């Protein structure tokens, strides 16, 4: 199926590793011009080369710490200088620390809000005017299954990510007549570096497979397939939606 992504400019946040990288790779396979970003210049360079070599697509990497406003501004400016306005934006960040309520101080919440919420909102604010002018855009936020069903010992994610959900749903309504879709994708337990670390540090995470109806973890490739579809031309009538890619983990309907 031609997803209609060829030559679209796609900016994927936090994409040197893990889910962001798998989405960048999926978009590159469909012929998009992909801009990746992350904090570590070396890892980013390796990822850029890996995606270029395996897909032949145009890939450009920009070092950026998404918690810093000046770096976000630089990211969107360099991206526009390179290939013009962004058609597809996938927001993502590194995962928040695990822990329960007692383990977080007020300052921690400030940091979490900046990291998980403001980083996405600000990049969206910076690319949206061009999307409106072009009457075209795809915005997809990577959140977590935690926005539909809290994950134990992950109060930071459970709390702050829910704000993104409300923001995305409101935004989807505000920009719907501009040909811009705004959706949210919720990864379940997916085998990335972050999950391996969480499993190593917390033995309880080792038991998660038992709670997944499919009795296995997801792969980054399975996640990317769904994400790429949601930002494609083929998904033109889907907006304001939240899609779980979780092997059935979320219990509600
Ligand atoms: P990961 O640790 O494998 O990759 C995270 C990426 O974010 C890396 O490229 C890292 O360099 C980048 N990053 C981190 N902080 C950054 C910053 N300040 N600025 C720029 N880049 C930054 O994690 P992942 O498993 O790919 O998870 C991605 C997101 O999805 C996280 O927010 C995570 O909480 C969420 N999530 C993951 C799972 C899972 O099972 N993997 C499940 C639910 C939600």
Short mmCIF file of C-alpha atoms and ligand atoms in Angstrom, two decimals:
data_model
loop_
_atom_site.label_atom_id
_atom_site.label_comp_id
_atom_site.label_asym_id
_atom_site.label_seq_id
_atom_site.Cartn_x
_atom_site.Cartn_y
_atom_site.Cartn_z
CA UNK A 1 0.00 0.00 0.00
CA UNK A 2 1.36 3.43 -0.92
CA UNK A 3 1.07 5.45 2.27
CA UNK A 4 1.59 8.76 0.47
CA UNK A 5 4.58 9.74 2.59
CA UNK A 6 7.25 9.93 -0.11
CA UNK A 7 9.19 13.22 -0.02
CA UNK A 8 7.24 14.52 2.96
CA UNK A 9 9.42 16.25 5.55
CA UNK A 10 9.18 14.39 8.86
CA UNK A 11 10.62 15.63 12.15
CA UNK A 12 10.87 12.90 14.77
CA UNK A 13 11.80 14.02 18.28
CA UNK A 14 14.09 11.98 20.57
CA UNK A 15 14.92 9.58 17.76
CA UNK A 16 18.53 8.51 18.23
CA UNK A 17 17.34 5.32 19.95
CA UNK A 18 14.28 3.28 20.85
CA UNK A 19 10.77 4.03 19.65
CA UNK A 20 11.67 7.38 18.08
CA UNK A 21 14.42 5.74 16.05
CA UNK A 22 12.09 2.95 14.90
CA UNK A 23 9.52 5.52 13.71
CA UNK A 24 12.22 7.51 11.90
CA UNK A 25 13.36 4.31 10.21
CA UNK A 26 9.80 3.40 9.23
CA UNK A 27 9.22 6.84 7.71
CA UNK A 28 12.54 6.69 5.84
CA UNK A 29 11.52 3.31 4.38
CA UNK A 30 8.42 5.02 2.97
CA UNK A 31 10.61 7.65 1.29
CA UNK A 32 10.12 10.57 3.67
CA UNK A 33 12.91 13.08 4.27
CA UNK A 34 13.57 12.48 7.93
CA UNK A 35 15.03 14.78 10.55
CA UNK A 36 16.13 13.06 13.73
CA UNK A 37 17.27 14.59 17.01
CA UNK A 38 18.71 13.60 20.36
CA UNK A 39 21.22 14.85 22.90
CA UNK A 40 24.26 12.72 22.11
CA UNK A 41 25.92 13.89 18.89
CA UNK A 42 27.81 10.58 18.42
CA UNK A 43 24.83 8.28 18.88
CA UNK A 44 22.80 10.58 16.66
CA UNK A 45 25.42 10.43 13.90
CA UNK A 46 25.48 6.62 14.07
CA UNK A 47 21.69 6.49 13.84
CA UNK A 48 21.67 8.90 10.89
CA UNK A 49 24.14 6.70 9.00
CA UNK A 50 22.32 3.51 9.91
CA UNK A 51 18.98 4.83 8.59
CA UNK A 52 20.57 6.27 5.45
CA UNK A 53 22.43 3.05 4.68
CA UNK A 54 19.50 0.75 5.25
CA UNK A 55 16.88 2.81 3.40
CA UNK A 56 18.69 5.11 0.97
CA UNK A 57 16.45 7.91 2.26
CA UNK A 58 17.46 11.49 3.00
CA UNK A 59 18.18 11.81 6.72
CA UNK A 60 19.43 14.85 8.62
CA UNK A 61 20.32 14.89 12.31
CA UNK A 62 20.25 17.85 14.69
CA UNK A 63 21.62 17.59 18.22
CA UNK A 64 18.99 18.89 20.67
CA UNK A 65 18.16 18.64 24.32
CA UNK A 66 14.39 18.90 24.18
CA UNK A 67 14.16 20.29 27.69
CA UNK A 68 15.87 23.52 26.54
CA UNK A 69 13.76 26.15 24.76
CA UNK A 70 16.71 27.67 22.85
CA UNK A 71 17.65 24.23 21.53
CA UNK A 72 14.08 23.54 20.46
CA UNK A 73 14.11 26.85 18.59
CA UNK A 74 17.39 25.92 16.95
CA UNK A 75 16.00 22.49 16.01
CA UNK A 76 12.96 23.86 14.19
CA UNK A 77 14.99 26.63 12.53
CA UNK A 78 17.68 24.25 11.20
CA UNK A 79 15.02 21.83 10.10
CA UNK A 80 13.22 24.54 8.11
CA UNK A 81 16.50 25.80 6.62
CA UNK A 82 17.27 22.27 5.44
CA UNK A 83 14.05 21.10 3.77
CA UNK A 84 11.41 23.78 4.35
CA UNK A 85 8.33 23.35 6.48
CA UNK A 86 7.63 20.20 8.44
CA UNK A 87 4.77 18.03 7.09
CA UNK A 88 4.92 15.35 9.76
CA UNK A 89 5.85 15.91 13.40
CA UNK A 90 6.24 13.01 15.80
CA UNK A 91 6.79 14.19 19.37
CA UNK A 92 8.65 11.98 21.81
CA UNK A 93 11.00 12.28 24.78
CA UNK A 94 13.04 10.07 27.03
CA UNK A 95 10.98 8.27 29.63
CA UNK A 96 10.41 9.73 33.11
CA UNK A 97 11.95 8.09 36.18
CA UNK A 98 9.93 5.38 37.93
CA UNK A 99 8.82 5.90 41.52
CA UNK A 100 5.88 6.53 43.80
CA UNK A 101 4.50 9.83 45.15
CA UNK A 102 6.84 10.03 48.17
CA UNK A 103 9.88 9.92 45.89
CA UNK A 104 9.11 13.17 44.02
CA UNK A 105 9.64 16.71 45.33
CA UNK A 106 7.95 19.83 43.93
CA UNK A 107 10.97 20.69 41.78
CA UNK A 108 10.88 17.21 40.28
CA UNK A 109 7.32 17.84 39.08
CA UNK A 110 8.43 21.08 37.44
CA UNK A 111 11.15 19.20 35.58
CA UNK A 112 8.79 16.41 34.58
CA UNK A 113 6.26 18.89 33.22
CA UNK A 114 8.95 20.64 31.19
CA UNK A 115 10.33 17.35 29.89
CA UNK A 116 7.12 15.50 29.08
CA UNK A 117 4.63 18.27 28.32
CA UNK A 118 6.25 21.58 27.42
CA UNK A 119 8.83 20.05 25.08
CA UNK A 120 6.05 18.65 22.89
CA UNK A 121 3.75 21.66 23.12
CA UNK A 122 6.56 24.07 22.25
CA UNK A 123 7.76 22.19 19.16
CA UNK A 124 4.16 21.88 17.99
CA UNK A 125 3.75 25.65 18.46
CA UNK A 126 6.85 26.28 16.36
CA UNK A 127 5.83 24.10 13.37
CA UNK A 128 2.06 24.63 13.38
CA UNK A 129 1.96 28.02 11.59
CA UNK A 130 3.58 26.47 8.47
CA UNK A 131 1.25 23.49 8.58
CA UNK A 132 -1.74 25.85 8.71
CA UNK A 133 -0.39 27.86 5.81
CA UNK A 134 0.15 24.67 3.79
CA UNK A 135 -3.25 23.30 4.77
CA UNK A 136 -1.50 20.05 5.55
CA UNK A 137 0.03 18.45 8.60
CA UNK A 138 0.34 15.32 10.66
CA UNK A 139 1.10 15.57 14.37
CA UNK A 140 1.55 12.43 16.42
CA UNK A 141 2.53 12.28 20.07
CA UNK A 142 4.14 9.23 21.58
CA UNK A 143 2.77 8.90 25.12
CA UNK A 144 2.13 5.63 26.92
CA UNK A 145 -0.54 3.12 27.90
CA UNK A 146 -0.28 4.92 31.27
CA UNK A 147 -2.71 7.59 30.02
CA UNK A 148 -5.50 5.00 29.84
CA UNK A 149 -4.52 2.75 32.73
CA UNK A 150 -1.94 3.78 35.35
CA UNK A 151 1.25 1.72 35.41
CA UNK A 152 2.33 0.77 38.95
CA UNK A 153 5.32 2.70 40.33
CA UNK A 154 5.25 5.16 37.41
CA UNK A 155 3.27 8.03 38.93
CA UNK A 156 5.24 10.64 36.94
CA UNK A 157 4.16 9.19 33.60
CA UNK A 158 0.63 8.42 34.75
CA UNK A 159 0.11 12.02 35.87
CA UNK A 160 1.89 14.29 33.42
CA UNK A 161 1.16 12.40 30.22
CA UNK A 162 -2.56 12.72 30.80
CA UNK A 163 -2.16 16.48 30.30
CA UNK A 164 -0.78 15.83 26.82
CA UNK A 165 -3.84 13.74 26.04
CA UNK A 166 -6.18 16.65 26.83
CA UNK A 167 -3.97 19.05 24.92
CA UNK A 168 -3.85 16.86 21.79
CA UNK A 169 -7.59 16.26 21.74
CA UNK A 170 -8.31 20.00 22.05
CA UNK A 171 -5.73 20.85 19.40
CA UNK A 172 -7.13 18.26 17.00
CA UNK A 173 -10.47 20.09 17.07
CA UNK A 174 -8.86 23.51 16.63
CA UNK A 175 -6.89 22.59 13.50
CA UNK A 176 -9.15 20.00 11.89
CA UNK A 177 -10.28 22.31 9.07
CA UNK A 178 -6.66 22.97 8.04
CA UNK A 179 -6.03 19.39 6.87
CA UNK A 180 -3.96 18.78 9.98
CA UNK A 181 -4.51 15.60 11.97
CA UNK A 182 -3.46 15.36 15.61
CA UNK A 183 -3.25 11.94 17.21
CA UNK A 184 -1.73 10.14 20.14
CA UNK A 185 -0.08 6.73 20.10
CA UNK A 186 0.32 4.75 23.30
CA UNK A 187 3.13 2.22 23.39
CA UNK A 188 2.71 -0.76 25.65
CA UNK A 189 5.70 -2.70 26.94
CA UNK A 190 8.04 -2.56 23.96
CA UNK A 191 11.55 -3.95 23.90
CA UNK A 192 13.77 -0.84 23.73
CA UNK A 193 16.83 0.20 25.74
CA UNK A 194 14.57 1.97 28.24
CA UNK A 195 12.46 -1.09 28.92
CA UNK A 196 15.52 -3.32 29.29
CA UNK A 197 16.88 -0.85 31.88
CA UNK A 198 13.58 -0.72 33.77
CA UNK A 199 13.40 -4.51 33.82
CA UNK A 200 16.98 -4.82 35.06
CA UNK A 201 16.44 -2.26 37.84
CA UNK A 202 13.04 -3.49 38.96
CA UNK A 203 12.39 -7.25 39.08
CA UNK A 204 8.60 -6.62 39.03
CA UNK A 205 8.89 -5.40 35.44
CA UNK A 206 10.02 -8.92 34.55
CA UNK A 207 6.52 -10.12 35.27
CA UNK A 208 4.77 -7.79 32.84
CA UNK A 209 4.53 -10.36 30.07
CA UNK A 210 2.05 -12.31 32.18
CA UNK A 211 -0.26 -9.27 32.23
CA UNK A 212 -0.25 -8.89 28.45
CA UNK A 213 -2.94 -10.96 26.68
CA UNK A 214 -0.42 -11.74 23.91
CA UNK A 215 2.08 -12.90 26.60
CA UNK A 216 4.99 -11.13 24.98
CA UNK A 217 6.61 -7.71 24.72
CA UNK A 218 6.10 -5.59 21.62
CA UNK A 219 8.87 -4.86 19.17
CA UNK A 220 9.88 -1.33 18.12
CA UNK A 221 9.05 -2.35 14.54
CA UNK A 222 5.46 -3.27 15.46
CA UNK A 223 5.12 0.10 17.16
CA UNK A 224 6.58 1.96 14.19
CA UNK A 225 4.18 0.32 11.71
CA UNK A 226 1.21 1.77 13.56
CA UNK A 227 2.86 5.18 14.00
CA UNK A 228 3.79 5.44 10.32
CA UNK A 229 0.23 4.62 9.32
CA UNK A 230 -1.18 7.31 11.62
CA UNK A 231 0.96 10.02 10.01
CA UNK A 232 0.32 8.79 6.48
CA UNK A 233 -1.99 10.06 3.78
CA UNK A 234 -4.01 6.88 4.27
CA UNK A 235 -4.99 8.02 7.79
CA UNK A 236 -6.42 11.32 6.55
CA UNK A 237 -9.78 10.93 8.36
CA UNK A 238 -8.31 9.92 11.72
CA UNK A 239 -7.83 12.78 14.17
CA UNK A 240 -8.14 13.26 17.92
CA UNK A 241 -7.56 9.55 18.35
CA UNK A 242 -5.42 7.60 20.81
CA UNK A 243 -4.16 4.27 19.56
CA UNK A 244 -2.73 1.66 21.91
CA UNK A 245 -0.02 -0.64 20.55
CA UNK A 246 0.08 -2.88 23.60
CA UNK A 247 -0.72 -6.51 22.81
CA UNK A 248 -4.06 -5.95 24.59
CA UNK A 249 -2.61 -4.72 27.94
CA UNK A 250 -5.17 -1.94 28.52
CA UNK A 251 -8.09 -3.59 30.29
CA UNK A 252 -10.88 -1.15 29.48
CA UNK A 253 -12.79 -0.87 26.23
P1 LIG B 1 14.71 4.98 24.98
O1 LIG B 1 15.36 5.35 26.28
O2 LIG B 1 15.05 3.71 24.33
O3 LIG B 1 14.89 6.17 23.94
C1 LIG B 1 14.62 7.48 24.33
C2 LIG B 1 15.19 8.47 23.33
O4 LIG B 1 14.95 9.78 23.83
C3 LIG B 1 16.68 8.37 23.11
O5 LIG B 1 16.95 8.59 21.74
C4 LIG B 1 17.24 9.51 23.96
O6 LIG B 1 18.47 9.99 23.50
C5 LIG B 1 16.15 10.54 23.75
N1 LIG B 1 16.08 11.57 24.78
C6 LIG B 1 15.94 11.42 26.11
N2 LIG B 1 15.90 12.61 26.72
C7 LIG B 1 16.03 13.55 25.75
C8 LIG B 1 16.08 14.96 25.73
N3 LIG B 1 15.99 15.68 26.86
N4 LIG B 1 16.24 15.59 24.56
C9 LIG B 1 16.34 14.89 23.41
N5 LIG B 1 16.29 13.56 23.35
C10 LIG B 1 16.14 12.89 24.51
O7 LIG B 1 13.13 5.02 25.34
P2 LIG B 1 11.92 4.40 24.51
O8 LIG B 1 11.60 3.06 25.07
O9 LIG B 1 12.14 4.56 23.07
O10 LIG B 1 10.72 5.35 25.00
C11 LIG B 1 10.36 6.53 24.30
C12 LIG B 1 9.18 7.14 25.03
O11 LIG B 1 8.09 6.22 25.05
C13 LIG B 1 9.51 7.45 26.49
O12 LIG B 1 8.91 8.65 26.87
C14 LIG B 1 8.91 6.28 27.23
O13 LIG B 1 8.57 6.59 28.56
C15 LIG B 1 7.68 6.00 26.38
N6 LIG B 1 7.21 4.64 26.56
C16 LIG B 1 8.01 3.59 26.28
C17 LIG B 1 7.53 2.30 26.49
C18 LIG B 1 8.39 1.08 26.22
O14 LIG B 1 8.02 -0.02 26.62
N7 LIG B 1 9.51 1.20 25.53
C19 LIG B 1 6.24 2.11 26.99
C20 LIG B 1 5.44 3.21 27.26
C21 LIG B 1 5.94 4.48 27.03
#
